[in-house]
mmCIF file of C-alpha atoms in Angstrom:
data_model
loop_
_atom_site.group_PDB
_atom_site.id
_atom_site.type_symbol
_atom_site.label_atom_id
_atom_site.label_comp_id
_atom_site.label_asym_id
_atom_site.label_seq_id
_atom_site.Cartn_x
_atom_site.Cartn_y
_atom_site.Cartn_z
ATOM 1 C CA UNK M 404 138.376 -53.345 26.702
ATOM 2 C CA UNK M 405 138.828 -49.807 25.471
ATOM 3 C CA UNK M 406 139.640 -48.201 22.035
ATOM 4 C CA UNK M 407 139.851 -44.766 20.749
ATOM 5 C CA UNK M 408 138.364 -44.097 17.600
ATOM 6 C CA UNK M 409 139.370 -40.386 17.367
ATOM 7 C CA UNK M 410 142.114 -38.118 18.432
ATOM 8 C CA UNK M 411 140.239 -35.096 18.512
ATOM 9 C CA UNK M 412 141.205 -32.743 21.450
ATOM 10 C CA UNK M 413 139.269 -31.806 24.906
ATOM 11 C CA UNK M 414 136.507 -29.691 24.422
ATOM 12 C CA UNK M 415 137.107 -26.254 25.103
ATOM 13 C CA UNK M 416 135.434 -26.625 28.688
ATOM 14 C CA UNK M 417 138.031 -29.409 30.127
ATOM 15 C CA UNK M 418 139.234 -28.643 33.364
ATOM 16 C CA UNK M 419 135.585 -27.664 34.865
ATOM 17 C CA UNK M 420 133.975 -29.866 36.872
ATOM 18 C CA UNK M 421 130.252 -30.985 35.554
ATOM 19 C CA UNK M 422 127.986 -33.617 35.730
ATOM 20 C CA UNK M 423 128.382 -36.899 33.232
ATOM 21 C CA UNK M 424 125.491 -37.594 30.779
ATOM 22 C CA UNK M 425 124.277 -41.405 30.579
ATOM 23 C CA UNK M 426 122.098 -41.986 27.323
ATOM 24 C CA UNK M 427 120.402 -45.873 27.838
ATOM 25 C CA UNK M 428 117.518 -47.811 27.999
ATOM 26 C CA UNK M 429 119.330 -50.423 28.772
ATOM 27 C CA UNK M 430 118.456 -50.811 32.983
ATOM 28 C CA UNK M 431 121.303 -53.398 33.487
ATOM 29 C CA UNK M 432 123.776 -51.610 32.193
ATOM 30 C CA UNK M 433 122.415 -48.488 33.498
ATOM 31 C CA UNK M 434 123.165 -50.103 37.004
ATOM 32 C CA UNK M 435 126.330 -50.550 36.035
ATOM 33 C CA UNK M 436 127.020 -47.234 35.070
ATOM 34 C CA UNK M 437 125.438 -45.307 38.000
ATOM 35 C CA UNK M 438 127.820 -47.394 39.990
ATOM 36 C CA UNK M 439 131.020 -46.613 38.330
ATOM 37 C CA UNK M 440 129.496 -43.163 38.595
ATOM 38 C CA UNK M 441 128.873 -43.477 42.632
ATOM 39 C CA UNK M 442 132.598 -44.418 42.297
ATOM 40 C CA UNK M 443 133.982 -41.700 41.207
ATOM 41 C CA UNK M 444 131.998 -39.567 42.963
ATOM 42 C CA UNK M 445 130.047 -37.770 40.321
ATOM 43 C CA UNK M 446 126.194 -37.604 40.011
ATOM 44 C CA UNK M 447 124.947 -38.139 36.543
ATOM 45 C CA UNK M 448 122.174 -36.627 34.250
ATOM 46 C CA UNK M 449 120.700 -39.706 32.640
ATOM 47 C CA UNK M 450 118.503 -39.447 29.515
ATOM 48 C CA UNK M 451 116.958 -42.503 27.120
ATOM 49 C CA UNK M 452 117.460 -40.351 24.151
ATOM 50 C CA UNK M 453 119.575 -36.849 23.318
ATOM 51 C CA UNK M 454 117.569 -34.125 25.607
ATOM 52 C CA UNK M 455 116.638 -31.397 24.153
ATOM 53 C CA UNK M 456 118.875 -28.891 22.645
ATOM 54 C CA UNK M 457 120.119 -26.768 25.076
ATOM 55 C CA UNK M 458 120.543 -29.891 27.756
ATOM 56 C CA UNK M 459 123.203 -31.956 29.021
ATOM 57 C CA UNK M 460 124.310 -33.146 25.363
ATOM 58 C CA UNK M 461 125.773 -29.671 24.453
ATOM 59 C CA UNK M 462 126.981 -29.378 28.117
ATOM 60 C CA UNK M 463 127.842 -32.314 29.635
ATOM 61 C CA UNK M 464 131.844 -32.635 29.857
ATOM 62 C CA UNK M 465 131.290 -36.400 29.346
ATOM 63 C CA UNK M 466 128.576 -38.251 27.733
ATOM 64 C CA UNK M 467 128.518 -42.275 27.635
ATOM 65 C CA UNK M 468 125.746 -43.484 25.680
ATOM 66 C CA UNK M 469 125.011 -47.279 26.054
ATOM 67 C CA UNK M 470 125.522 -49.200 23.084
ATOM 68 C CA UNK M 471 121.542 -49.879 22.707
ATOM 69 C CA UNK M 472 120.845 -46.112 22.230
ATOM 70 C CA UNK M 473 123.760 -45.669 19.333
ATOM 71 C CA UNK M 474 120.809 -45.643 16.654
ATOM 72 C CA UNK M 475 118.526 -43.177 18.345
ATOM 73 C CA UNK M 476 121.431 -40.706 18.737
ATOM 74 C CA UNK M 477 122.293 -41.067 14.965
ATOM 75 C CA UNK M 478 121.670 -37.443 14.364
ATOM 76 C CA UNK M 479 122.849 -35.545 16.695
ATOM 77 C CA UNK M 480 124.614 -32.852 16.767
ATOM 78 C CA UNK M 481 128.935 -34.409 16.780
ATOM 79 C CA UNK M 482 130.875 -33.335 19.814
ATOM 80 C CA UNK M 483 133.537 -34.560 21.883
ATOM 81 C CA UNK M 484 134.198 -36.496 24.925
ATOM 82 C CA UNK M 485 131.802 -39.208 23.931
ATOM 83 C CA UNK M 486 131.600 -43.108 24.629
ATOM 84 C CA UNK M 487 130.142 -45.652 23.528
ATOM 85 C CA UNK M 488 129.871 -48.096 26.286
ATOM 86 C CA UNK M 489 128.548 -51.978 25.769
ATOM 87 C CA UNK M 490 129.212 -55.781 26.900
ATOM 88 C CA UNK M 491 129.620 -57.638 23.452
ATOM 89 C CA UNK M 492 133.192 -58.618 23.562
ATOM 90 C CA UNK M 493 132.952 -59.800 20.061
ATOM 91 C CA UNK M 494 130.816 -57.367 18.522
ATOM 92 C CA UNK M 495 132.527 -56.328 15.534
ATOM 93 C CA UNK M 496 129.920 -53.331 14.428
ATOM 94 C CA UNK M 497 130.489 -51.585 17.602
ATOM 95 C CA UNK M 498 133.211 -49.503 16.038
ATOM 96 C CA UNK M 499 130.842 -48.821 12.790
ATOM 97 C CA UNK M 500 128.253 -47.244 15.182
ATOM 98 C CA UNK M 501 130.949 -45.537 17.436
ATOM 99 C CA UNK M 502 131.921 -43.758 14.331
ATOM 100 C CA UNK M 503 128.249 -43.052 13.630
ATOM 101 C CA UNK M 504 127.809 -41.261 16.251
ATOM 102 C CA UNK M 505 131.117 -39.572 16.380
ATOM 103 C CA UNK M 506 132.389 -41.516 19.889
ATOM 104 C CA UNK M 507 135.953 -40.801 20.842
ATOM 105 C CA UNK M 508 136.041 -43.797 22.535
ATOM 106 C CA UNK M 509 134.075 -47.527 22.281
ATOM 107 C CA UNK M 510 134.201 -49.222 26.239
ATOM 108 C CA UNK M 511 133.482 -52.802 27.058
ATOM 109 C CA UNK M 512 132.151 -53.902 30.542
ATOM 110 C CA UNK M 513 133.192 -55.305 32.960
ATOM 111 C CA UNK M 514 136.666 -55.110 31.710
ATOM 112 C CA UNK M 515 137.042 -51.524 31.052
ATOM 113 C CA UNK M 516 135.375 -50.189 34.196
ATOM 114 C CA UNK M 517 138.541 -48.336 35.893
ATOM 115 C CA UNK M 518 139.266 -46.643 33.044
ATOM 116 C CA UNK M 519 135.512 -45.521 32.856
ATOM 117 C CA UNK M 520 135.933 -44.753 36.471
ATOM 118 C CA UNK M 521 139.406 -42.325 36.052
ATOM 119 C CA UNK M 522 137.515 -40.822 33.292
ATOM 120 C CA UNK M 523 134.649 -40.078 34.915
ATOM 121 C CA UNK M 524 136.675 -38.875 38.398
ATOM 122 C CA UNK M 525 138.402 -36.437 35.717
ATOM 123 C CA UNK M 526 135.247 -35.004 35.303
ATOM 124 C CA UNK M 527 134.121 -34.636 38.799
ATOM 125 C CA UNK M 528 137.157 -33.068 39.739
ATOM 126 C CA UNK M 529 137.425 -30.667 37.127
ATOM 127 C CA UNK M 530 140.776 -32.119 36.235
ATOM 128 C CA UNK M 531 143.287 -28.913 34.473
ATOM 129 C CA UNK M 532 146.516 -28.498 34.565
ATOM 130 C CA UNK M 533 148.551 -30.788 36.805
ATOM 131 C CA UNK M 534 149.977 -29.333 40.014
ATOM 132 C CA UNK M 535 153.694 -28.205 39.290
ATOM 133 C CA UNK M 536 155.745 -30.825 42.008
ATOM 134 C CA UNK M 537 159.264 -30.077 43.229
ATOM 135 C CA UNK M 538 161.288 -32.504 45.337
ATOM 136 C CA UNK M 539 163.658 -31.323 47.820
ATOM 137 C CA UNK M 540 166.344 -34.059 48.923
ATOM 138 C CA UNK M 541 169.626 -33.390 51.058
ATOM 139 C CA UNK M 542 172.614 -34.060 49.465
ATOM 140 C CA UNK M 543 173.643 -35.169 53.353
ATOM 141 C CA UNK M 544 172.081 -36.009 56.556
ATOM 142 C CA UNK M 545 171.337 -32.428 57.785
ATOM 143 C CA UNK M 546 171.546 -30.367 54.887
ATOM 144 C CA UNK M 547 168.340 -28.141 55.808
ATOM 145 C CA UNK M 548 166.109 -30.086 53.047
ATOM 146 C CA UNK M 549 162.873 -30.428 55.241
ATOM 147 C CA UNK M 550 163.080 -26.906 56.059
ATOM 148 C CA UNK M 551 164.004 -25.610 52.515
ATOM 149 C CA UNK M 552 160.720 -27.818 51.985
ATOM 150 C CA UNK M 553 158.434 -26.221 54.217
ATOM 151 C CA UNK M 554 160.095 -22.865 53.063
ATOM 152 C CA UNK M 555 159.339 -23.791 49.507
ATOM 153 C CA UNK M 556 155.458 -24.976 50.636
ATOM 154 C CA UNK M 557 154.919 -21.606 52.660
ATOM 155 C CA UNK M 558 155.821 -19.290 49.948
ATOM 156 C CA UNK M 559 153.466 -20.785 47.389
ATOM 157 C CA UNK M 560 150.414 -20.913 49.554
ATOM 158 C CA UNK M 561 151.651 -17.336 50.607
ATOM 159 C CA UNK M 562 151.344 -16.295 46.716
ATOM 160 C CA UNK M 563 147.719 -17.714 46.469
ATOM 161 C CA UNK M 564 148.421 -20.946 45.015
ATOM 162 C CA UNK M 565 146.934 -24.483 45.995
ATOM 163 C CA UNK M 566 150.006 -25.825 48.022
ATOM 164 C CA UNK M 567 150.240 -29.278 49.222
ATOM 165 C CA UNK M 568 152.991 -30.338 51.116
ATOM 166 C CA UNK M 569 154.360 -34.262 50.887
ATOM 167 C CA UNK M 570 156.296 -35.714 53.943
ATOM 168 C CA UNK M 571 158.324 -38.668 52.038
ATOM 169 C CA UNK M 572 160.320 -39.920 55.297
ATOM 170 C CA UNK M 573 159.018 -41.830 57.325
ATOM 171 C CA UNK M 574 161.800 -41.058 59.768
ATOM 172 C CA UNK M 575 162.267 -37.014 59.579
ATOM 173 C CA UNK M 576 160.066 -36.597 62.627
ATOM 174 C CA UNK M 577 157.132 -35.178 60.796
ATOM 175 C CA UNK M 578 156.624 -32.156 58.417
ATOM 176 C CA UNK M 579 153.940 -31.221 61.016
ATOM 177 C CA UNK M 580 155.928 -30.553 63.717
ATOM 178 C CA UNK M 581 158.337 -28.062 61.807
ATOM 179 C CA UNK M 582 154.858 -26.468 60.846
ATOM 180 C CA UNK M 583 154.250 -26.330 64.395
ATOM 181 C CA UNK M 584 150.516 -28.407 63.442
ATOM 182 C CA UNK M 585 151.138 -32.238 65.385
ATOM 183 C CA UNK M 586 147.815 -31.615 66.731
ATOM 184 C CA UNK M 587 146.468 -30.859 64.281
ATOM 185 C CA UNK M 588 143.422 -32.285 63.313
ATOM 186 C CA UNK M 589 143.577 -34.733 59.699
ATOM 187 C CA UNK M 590 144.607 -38.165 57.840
ATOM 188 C CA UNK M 591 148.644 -38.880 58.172
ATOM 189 C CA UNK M 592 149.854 -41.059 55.637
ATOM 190 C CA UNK M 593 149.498 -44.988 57.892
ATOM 191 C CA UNK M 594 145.424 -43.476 56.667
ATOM 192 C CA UNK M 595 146.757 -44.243 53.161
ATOM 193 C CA UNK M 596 148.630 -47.647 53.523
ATOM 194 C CA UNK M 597 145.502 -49.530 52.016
ATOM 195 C CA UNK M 598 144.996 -47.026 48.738
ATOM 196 C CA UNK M 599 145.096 -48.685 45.561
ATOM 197 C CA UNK M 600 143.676 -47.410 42.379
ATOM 198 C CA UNK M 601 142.421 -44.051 42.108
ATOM 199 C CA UNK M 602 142.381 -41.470 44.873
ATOM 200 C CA UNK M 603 139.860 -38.752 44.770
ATOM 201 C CA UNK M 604 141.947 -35.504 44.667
ATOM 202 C CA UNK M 605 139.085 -33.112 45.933
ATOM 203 C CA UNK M 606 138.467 -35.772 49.350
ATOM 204 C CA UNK M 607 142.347 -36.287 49.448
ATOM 205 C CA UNK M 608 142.657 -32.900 49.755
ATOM 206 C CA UNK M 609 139.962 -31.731 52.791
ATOM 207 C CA UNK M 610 141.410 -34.506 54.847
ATOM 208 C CA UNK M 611 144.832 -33.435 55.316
ATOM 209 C CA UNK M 612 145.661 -30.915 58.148
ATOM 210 C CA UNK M 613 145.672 -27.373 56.915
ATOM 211 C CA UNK M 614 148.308 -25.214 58.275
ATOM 212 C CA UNK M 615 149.719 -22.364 56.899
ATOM 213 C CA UNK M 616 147.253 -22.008 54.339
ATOM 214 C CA UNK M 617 148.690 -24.969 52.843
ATOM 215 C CA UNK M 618 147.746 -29.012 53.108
ATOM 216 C CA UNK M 619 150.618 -31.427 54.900
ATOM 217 C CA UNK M 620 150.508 -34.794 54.317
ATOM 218 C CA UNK M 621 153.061 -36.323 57.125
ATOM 219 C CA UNK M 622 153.838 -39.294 59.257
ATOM 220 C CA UNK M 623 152.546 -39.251 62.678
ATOM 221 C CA UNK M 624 154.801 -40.720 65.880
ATOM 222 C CA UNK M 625 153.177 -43.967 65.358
ATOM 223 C CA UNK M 626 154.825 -47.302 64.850
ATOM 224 C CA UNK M 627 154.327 -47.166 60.851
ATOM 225 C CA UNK M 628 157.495 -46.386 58.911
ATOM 226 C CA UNK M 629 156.428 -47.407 55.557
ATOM 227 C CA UNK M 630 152.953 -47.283 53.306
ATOM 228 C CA UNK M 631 153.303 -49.542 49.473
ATOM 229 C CA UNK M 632 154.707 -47.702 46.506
ATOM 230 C CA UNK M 633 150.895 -48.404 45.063
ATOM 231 C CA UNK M 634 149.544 -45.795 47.903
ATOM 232 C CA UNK M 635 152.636 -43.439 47.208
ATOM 233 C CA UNK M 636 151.372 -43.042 43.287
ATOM 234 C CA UNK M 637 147.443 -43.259 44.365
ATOM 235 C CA UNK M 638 147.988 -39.817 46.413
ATOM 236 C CA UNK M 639 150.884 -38.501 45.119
ATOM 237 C CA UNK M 640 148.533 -38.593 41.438
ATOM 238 C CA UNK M 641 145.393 -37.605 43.109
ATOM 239 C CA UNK M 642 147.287 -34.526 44.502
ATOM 240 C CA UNK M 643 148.657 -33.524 40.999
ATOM 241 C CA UNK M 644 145.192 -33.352 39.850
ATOM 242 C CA UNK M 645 144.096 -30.516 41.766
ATOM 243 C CA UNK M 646 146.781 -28.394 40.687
ATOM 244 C CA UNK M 647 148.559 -25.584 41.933
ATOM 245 C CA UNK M 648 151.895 -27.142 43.421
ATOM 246 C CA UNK M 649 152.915 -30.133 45.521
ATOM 247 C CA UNK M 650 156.568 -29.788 47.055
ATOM 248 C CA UNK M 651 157.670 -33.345 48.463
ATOM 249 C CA UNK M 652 160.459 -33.762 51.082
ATOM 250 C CA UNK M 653 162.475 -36.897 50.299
ATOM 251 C CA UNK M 654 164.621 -39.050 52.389
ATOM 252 C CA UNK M 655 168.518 -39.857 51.571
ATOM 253 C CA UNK M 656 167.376 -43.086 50.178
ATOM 254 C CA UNK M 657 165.731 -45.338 47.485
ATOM 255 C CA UNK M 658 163.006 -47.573 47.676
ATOM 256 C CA UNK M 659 159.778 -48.657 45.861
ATOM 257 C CA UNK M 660 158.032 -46.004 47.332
ATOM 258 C CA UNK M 661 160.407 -43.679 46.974
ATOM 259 C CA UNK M 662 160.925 -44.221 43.613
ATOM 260 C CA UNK M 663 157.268 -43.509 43.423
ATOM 261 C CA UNK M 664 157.647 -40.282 44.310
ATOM 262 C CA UNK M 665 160.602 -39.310 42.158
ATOM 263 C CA UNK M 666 158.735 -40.329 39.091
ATOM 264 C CA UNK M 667 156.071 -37.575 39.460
ATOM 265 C CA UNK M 668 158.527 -34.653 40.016
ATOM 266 C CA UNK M 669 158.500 -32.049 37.717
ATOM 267 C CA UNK M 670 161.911 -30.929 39.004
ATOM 268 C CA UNK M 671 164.454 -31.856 42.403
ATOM 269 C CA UNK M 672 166.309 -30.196 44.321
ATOM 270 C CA UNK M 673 169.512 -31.721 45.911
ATOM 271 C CA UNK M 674 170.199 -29.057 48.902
ATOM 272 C CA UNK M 675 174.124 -29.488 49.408
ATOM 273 C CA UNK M 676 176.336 -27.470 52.378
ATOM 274 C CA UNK M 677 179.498 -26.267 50.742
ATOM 275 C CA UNK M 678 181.784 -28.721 52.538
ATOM 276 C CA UNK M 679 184.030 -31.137 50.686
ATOM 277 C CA UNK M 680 182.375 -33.904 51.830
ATOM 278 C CA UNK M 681 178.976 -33.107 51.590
ATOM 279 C CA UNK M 682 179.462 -32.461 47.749
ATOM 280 C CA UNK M 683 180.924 -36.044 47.883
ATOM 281 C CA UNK M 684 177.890 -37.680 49.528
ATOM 282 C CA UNK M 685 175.630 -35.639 47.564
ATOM 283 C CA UNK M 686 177.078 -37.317 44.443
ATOM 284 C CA UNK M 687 175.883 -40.489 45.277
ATOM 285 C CA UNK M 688 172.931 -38.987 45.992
ATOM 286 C CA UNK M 689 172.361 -37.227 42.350
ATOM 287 C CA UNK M 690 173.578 -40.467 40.981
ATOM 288 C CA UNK M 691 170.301 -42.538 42.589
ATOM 289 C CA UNK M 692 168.190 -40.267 42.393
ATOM 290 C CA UNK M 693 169.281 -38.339 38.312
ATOM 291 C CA UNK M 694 168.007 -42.242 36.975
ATOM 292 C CA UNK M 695 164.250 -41.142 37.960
ATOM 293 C CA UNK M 696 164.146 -37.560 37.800
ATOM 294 C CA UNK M 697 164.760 -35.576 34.318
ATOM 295 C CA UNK M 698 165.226 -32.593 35.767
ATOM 296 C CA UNK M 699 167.564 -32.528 38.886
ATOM 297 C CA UNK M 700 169.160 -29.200 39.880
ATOM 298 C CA UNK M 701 171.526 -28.359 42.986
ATOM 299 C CA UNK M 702 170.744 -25.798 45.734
ATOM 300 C CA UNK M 703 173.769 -24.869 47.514
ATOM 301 C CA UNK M 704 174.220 -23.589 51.499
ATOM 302 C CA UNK M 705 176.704 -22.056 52.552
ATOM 303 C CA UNK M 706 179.094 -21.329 54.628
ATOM 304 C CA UNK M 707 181.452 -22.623 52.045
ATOM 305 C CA UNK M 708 184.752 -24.909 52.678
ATOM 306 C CA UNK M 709 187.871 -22.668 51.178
ATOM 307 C CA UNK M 710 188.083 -22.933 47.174
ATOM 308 C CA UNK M 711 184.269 -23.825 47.215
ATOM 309 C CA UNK M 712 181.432 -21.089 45.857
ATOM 310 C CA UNK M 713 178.296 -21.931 44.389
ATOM 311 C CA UNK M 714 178.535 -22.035 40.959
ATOM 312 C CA UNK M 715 181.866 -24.793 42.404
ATOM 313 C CA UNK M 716 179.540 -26.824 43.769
ATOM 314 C CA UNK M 717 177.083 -27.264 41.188
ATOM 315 C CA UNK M 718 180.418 -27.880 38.594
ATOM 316 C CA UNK M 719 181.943 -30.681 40.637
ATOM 317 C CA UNK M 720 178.262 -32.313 40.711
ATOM 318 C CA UNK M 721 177.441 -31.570 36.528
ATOM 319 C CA UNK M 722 174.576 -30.208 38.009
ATOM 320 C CA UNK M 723 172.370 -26.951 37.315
ATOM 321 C CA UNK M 724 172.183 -24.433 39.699
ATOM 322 C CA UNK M 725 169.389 -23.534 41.012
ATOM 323 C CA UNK M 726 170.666 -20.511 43.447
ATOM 324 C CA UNK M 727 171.899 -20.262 47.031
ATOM 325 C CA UNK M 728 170.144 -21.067 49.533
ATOM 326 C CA UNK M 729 170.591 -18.155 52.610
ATOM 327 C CA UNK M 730 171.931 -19.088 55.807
ATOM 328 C CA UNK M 731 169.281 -18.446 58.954
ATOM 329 C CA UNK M 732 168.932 -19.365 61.694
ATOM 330 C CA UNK M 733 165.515 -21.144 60.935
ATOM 331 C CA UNK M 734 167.610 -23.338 58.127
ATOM 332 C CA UNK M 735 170.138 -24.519 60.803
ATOM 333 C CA UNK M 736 167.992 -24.839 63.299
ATOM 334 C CA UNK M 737 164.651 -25.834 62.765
ATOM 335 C CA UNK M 738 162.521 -26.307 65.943
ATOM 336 C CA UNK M 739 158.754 -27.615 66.012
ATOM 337 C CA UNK M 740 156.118 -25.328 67.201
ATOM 338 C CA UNK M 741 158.468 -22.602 66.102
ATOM 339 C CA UNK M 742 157.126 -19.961 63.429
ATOM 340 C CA UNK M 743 157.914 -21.998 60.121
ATOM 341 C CA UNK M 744 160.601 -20.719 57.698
ATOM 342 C CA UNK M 745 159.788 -17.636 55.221
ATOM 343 C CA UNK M 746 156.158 -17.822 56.733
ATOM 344 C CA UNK M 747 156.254 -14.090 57.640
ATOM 345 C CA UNK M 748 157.350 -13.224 53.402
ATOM 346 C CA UNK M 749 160.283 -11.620 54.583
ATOM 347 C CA UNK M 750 164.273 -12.227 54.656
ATOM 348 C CA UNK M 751 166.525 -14.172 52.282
ATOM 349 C CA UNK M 752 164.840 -17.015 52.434
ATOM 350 C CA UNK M 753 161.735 -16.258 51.765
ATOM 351 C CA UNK M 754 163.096 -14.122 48.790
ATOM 352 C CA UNK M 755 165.230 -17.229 47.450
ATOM 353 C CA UNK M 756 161.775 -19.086 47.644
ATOM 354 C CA UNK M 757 159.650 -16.450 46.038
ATOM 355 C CA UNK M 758 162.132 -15.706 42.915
ATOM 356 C CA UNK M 759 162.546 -19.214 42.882
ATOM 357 C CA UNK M 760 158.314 -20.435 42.356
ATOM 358 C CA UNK M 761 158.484 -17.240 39.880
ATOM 359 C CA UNK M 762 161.289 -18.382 37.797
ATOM 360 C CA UNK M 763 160.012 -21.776 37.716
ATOM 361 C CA UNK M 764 156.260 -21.724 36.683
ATOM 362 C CA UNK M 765 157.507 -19.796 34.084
ATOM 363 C CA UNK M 766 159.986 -22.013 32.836
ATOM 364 C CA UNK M 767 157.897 -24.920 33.210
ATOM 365 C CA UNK M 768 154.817 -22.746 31.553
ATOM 366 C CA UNK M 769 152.194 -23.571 34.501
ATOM 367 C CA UNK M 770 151.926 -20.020 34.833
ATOM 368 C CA UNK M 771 149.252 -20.323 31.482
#
């Protein structure tokens, strides 16, 4: 069980990582705690009373203060980010002393323990501002999508931002090989089949093969083709918590996992050639996919079919436009273990990628 008894916000120092404060005498529960803690992979100040001014109660970006030490801590000093953490289901003065104390939040064991343990991983992590996470999905089978992907993942890194990369088919061959990284030392996603739960962002992270300055999470050549939609939202959260951006490459299909995916984009975009029938099969497309994500947009390639522009395109599909993407021969023709697209900064399409991460952390204000 879990309650809020305040709505107060963060403390000004959210988003750095620190250490948790535990305030008991209470050894049992103690145990408890410094395993939830273990969990979560944060290392704890404990205390049996407040420590000294100065200490970890002014400091500590959490504080969790078993519910046998709620009269010694009577009067201190109020802050935030404070729970009050105990066993008695039917305790009904728990909430009087949470509010004595001035606790955000009153916790009951064993029953609220993965809450307590997100909570706590925030912490550890130094959770801020979610990553900013674009899809990219072809509006037909060879539309250029992975590589307007990896085009998209290169740039960012190139601008100094934490960049992950998501490989969401299992049948595109690998993200790695169009990075030109198959060897490359790291966890693929059959590593992730078995996550459930929480995924530590900062571990996630410093597993995956770094290429590029960037992390790529991709399928290897093995027999797995699928992982459970409950891994797909364990990682794909974990690696919106560090930040930065995550740009996902998505297969012409729906499934559970899938579907997983969609519902943590930001924004998609549907890459479509400007052919008559590639703006019809990318309908169907938008259709599937505009019932998960809010904020679907259309990138169109050219050459274009006569009659058909851009701006066309993006009218036949009620779509916004997100620009053009330029034709090279790196789009049309993507080849593992060559360089990867709009890695060297220059040409159209790095250009469309740059002025396309500028307009959009602004617009989507990840840029404060």
């Amino acid at each position: 069980m879990t309650g809020t008894v305040t709505h107060d916000p963060p403390p000004t120092g959210a988003g750095r990582p620190g250490r948790p404060l535990i305030v008991t005498e209470d050894a049992e529960l103690l145990d408890d705690l410094l395993r939830l803690c273990a969990a979560a992979g944060a290392t704890p100040e404990v205390h049996h009373g407040v420590p000294e001014r100065g200490g970890g109660w002014e400091t500590a970006p959490l504080v969790l203060v078993g519910d046998d030490a709620a009269g010694r801590l009577r009067g201190a000093a109020r802050r935030h980010a404070v729970v009050l953490v105990g066993r008695d289901q039917d305790d009904s003065e728990v909430w009087k002393r949470a509010v004595q104390i001035g606790a955000d939040h009153v916790l009951m064991l064993p029953d609220g323990e993965q809450w307590l343990v997100d909570r706590i991983a925030d912490v550890a992590e130094g959770v801020g501002r979610p990553a900013l996470t674009v899809g990219v999905i072809g509006g037909r089978g060879g539309a250029g999508a992975s590589t307007l992907a990896c085009a998209l993942a290169v740039t960012s890194a190139r601008e100094g931002l934490r960049t992950l990369l998501v490989d969401a088919d299992p049948l595109g061959g690998g993200l790695d090989v169009l990075l030109g990284g198959e060897n490359t030392e790291g966890l693929r996603w059959p590593a992730f089949a078995a996550s459930r739960g929480r995924v530590g962002g900062g571990a996630l992270e410093e597993s995956l093969p770094e290429l590029h300055a960037l992390r790529v999470l991709s399928w290897d050549r093995g027999d797995c083709v699928a992982v459970p939609h409950q891994a797909v939202r364990a990682v794909l959260a974990a690696a919106r918590r560090r930040g930065g951006t995550v740009v996902v490459d998505l297969p012409r299909r729906l499934d559970d996992g899938v579907a997983e995916a969609l519902a943590q984009l930001d924004l998609a975009l549907l890459v479509v050639p400007g052919e008559l029938r590639a703006v019809a099969a990318a309908g169907r497309v938008a259709s599937a996919v505009g019932m998960v994500v809010r904020d679907l947009r259309v990138a169109v390639r050219g050459p274009y079919a006569p009659g058909l522009d851009d701006r066309e395109v993006a009218r036949l599909l009620g779509l916004p436009l997100a620009g053009e993407v330029p034709v090279e021969p790196a789009l049309l023709r993507p080849r593992g273990g060559a360089k990867p697209p709009a890695a060297a900064g220059r040409g159209p399409l790095a250009r469309f990628c740059a002025n396309f991460w500028e307009r959009t952390l602004v617009e989507t204000g990840a840029t404060g």
